[in-house]
Amino acid sequence: MDPFNIVVVRAGKQLGLNTHPKNQSEYMVLFEGSLVGEVLLNEQGKVLGAVSASELLEGDYPDYPCDVSLDCEGLISENIMVDQIGREISRALGLLR
């Protein structure tokens, strides 16, 4: 599956995110070229969970660039944002209308 773009809204601001499918349930999410984290979806497109870039790369990149951007900071740790990202991924995949 090819990468695709989604748009989410955070604090009234639209953010464009690039999504790279690892498989049919795991999606790497990037903001302005920096890894935000990974969102996990079930077959129906419901969010099962998320893992931040810091957790994915723990020990390798202690000061990962995403953590310093106000738009990117904490994006995957906010449940409301994870749900919104999951909905937009599901919509892009045609799982939601």
GROMACS .gro file of C-alpha atoms in nm:
model
   97
    1MET     CA    1   0.000   0.000   0.000
    2ASP     CA    2   0.130   0.345  -0.093
    3PRO     CA    3   0.170   0.637   0.150
    4PHE     CA    4  -0.113   0.890   0.157
    5ASN     CA    5  -0.193   1.225   0.317
    6ILE     CA    6  -0.460   1.315   0.570
    7VAL     CA    7  -0.560   1.642   0.734
    8VAL     CA    8  -0.654   1.680   1.102
    9VAL     CA    9  -0.747   1.986   1.306
   10ARG     CA   10  -0.568   2.067   1.631
   11ALA     CA   11  -0.631   2.384   1.830
   12GLY     CA   12  -0.821   2.528   1.533
   13LYS     CA   13  -0.529   2.472   1.295
   14GLN     CA   14  -0.525   2.225   1.005
   15LEU     CA   15  -0.227   1.990   1.007
   16GLY     CA   16  -0.128   1.782   0.707
   17LEU     CA   17   0.002   1.439   0.802
   18ASN     CA   18   0.170   1.184   0.579
   19THR     CA   19   0.067   0.826   0.649
   20HIS     CA   20   0.281   0.523   0.562
   21PRO     CA   21   0.100   0.189   0.593
   22LYS     CA   22   0.322  -0.085   0.739
   23ASN     CA   23   0.047  -0.341   0.689
   24GLN     CA   24  -0.335  -0.343   0.706
   25SER     CA   25  -0.344  -0.245   1.073
   26GLU     CA   26  -0.030  -0.037   1.143
   27TYR     CA   27   0.018   0.315   1.007
   28MET     CA   28   0.327   0.529   1.058
   29VAL     CA   29   0.231   0.899   1.086
   30LEU     CA   30   0.466   1.182   0.989
   31PHE     CA   31   0.436   1.559   1.027
   32GLU     CA   32   0.662   1.776   0.811
   33GLY     CA   33   0.897   1.483   0.759
   34SER     CA   34   0.925   1.393   1.128
   35LEU     CA   35   0.787   1.072   1.267
   36VAL     CA   36   0.495   1.140   1.502
   37GLY     CA   37   0.425   0.777   1.583
   38GLU     CA   38   0.219   0.481   1.478
   39VAL     CA   39  -0.158   0.432   1.486
   40LEU     CA   40  -0.306   0.082   1.507
   41LEU     CA   41  -0.648   0.011   1.354
   42ASN     CA   42  -0.870  -0.296   1.344
   43GLU     CA   43  -1.026  -0.431   1.022
   44GLN     CA   44  -1.325  -0.196   1.058
   45GLY     CA   45  -1.098   0.108   1.096
   46LYS     CA   46  -1.145   0.155   1.472
   47VAL     CA   47  -0.840   0.275   1.665
   48LEU     CA   48  -0.681   0.004   1.877
   49GLY     CA   49  -0.398   0.219   2.006
   50ALA     CA   50  -0.104   0.441   1.924
   51VAL     CA   51   0.268   0.451   1.992
   52SER     CA   52   0.463   0.779   1.998
   53ALA     CA   53   0.783   0.832   1.801
   54SER     CA   54   0.968   0.860   2.131
   55GLU     CA   55   0.846   0.514   2.233
   56LEU     CA   56   0.916   0.363   1.890
   57LEU     CA   57   1.269   0.501   1.879
   58GLU     CA   58   1.348   0.494   2.251
   59GLY     CA   59   1.719   0.508   2.314
   60ASP     CA   60   1.808   0.582   1.951
   61TYR     CA   61   1.685   0.941   1.920
   62PRO     CA   62   1.638   1.098   2.265
   63ASP     CA   63   1.572   1.446   2.120
   64TYR     CA   64   1.359   1.344   1.823
   65PRO     CA   65   1.269   1.651   1.607
   66CYS     CA   66   0.895   1.600   1.640
   67ASP     CA   67   0.908   1.672   2.011
   68VAL     CA   68   1.019   2.033   1.960
   69SER     CA   69   0.739   2.142   1.723
   70LEU     CA   70   0.437   2.298   1.894
   71ASP     CA   71   0.209   2.146   1.628
   72CYS     CA   72   0.365   1.802   1.656
   73GLU     CA   73   0.441   1.779   2.028
   74GLY     CA   74   0.218   1.526   2.199
   75LEU     CA   75   0.006   1.468   1.888
   76ILE     CA   76  -0.004   1.090   1.938
   77SER     CA   77  -0.044   1.114   2.317
   78GLU     CA   78  -0.375   1.304   2.298
   79ASN     CA   79  -0.663   1.054   2.273
   80ILE     CA   80  -0.884   1.297   2.084
   81MET     CA   81  -0.610   1.345   1.822
   82VAL     CA   82  -0.541   0.971   1.793
   83ASP     CA   83  -0.913   0.913   1.731
   84GLN     CA   84  -0.921   1.190   1.470
   85ILE     CA   85  -0.610   1.052   1.296
   86GLY     CA   86  -0.763   0.703   1.300
   87ARG     CA   87  -1.090   0.834   1.150
   88GLU     CA   88  -0.905   1.016   0.873
   89ILE     CA   89  -0.693   0.708   0.792
   90SER     CA   90  -1.011   0.495   0.784
   91ARG     CA   91  -1.182   0.750   0.562
   92ALA     CA   92  -0.884   0.757   0.323
   93LEU     CA   93  -0.897   0.376   0.306
   94GLY     CA   94  -1.270   0.383   0.228
   95LEU     CA   95  -1.369   0.221   0.559
   96LEU     CA   96  -1.576   0.525   0.666
   97ARG     CA   97  -1.805   0.745   0.465
   0.00000   0.00000   0.00000
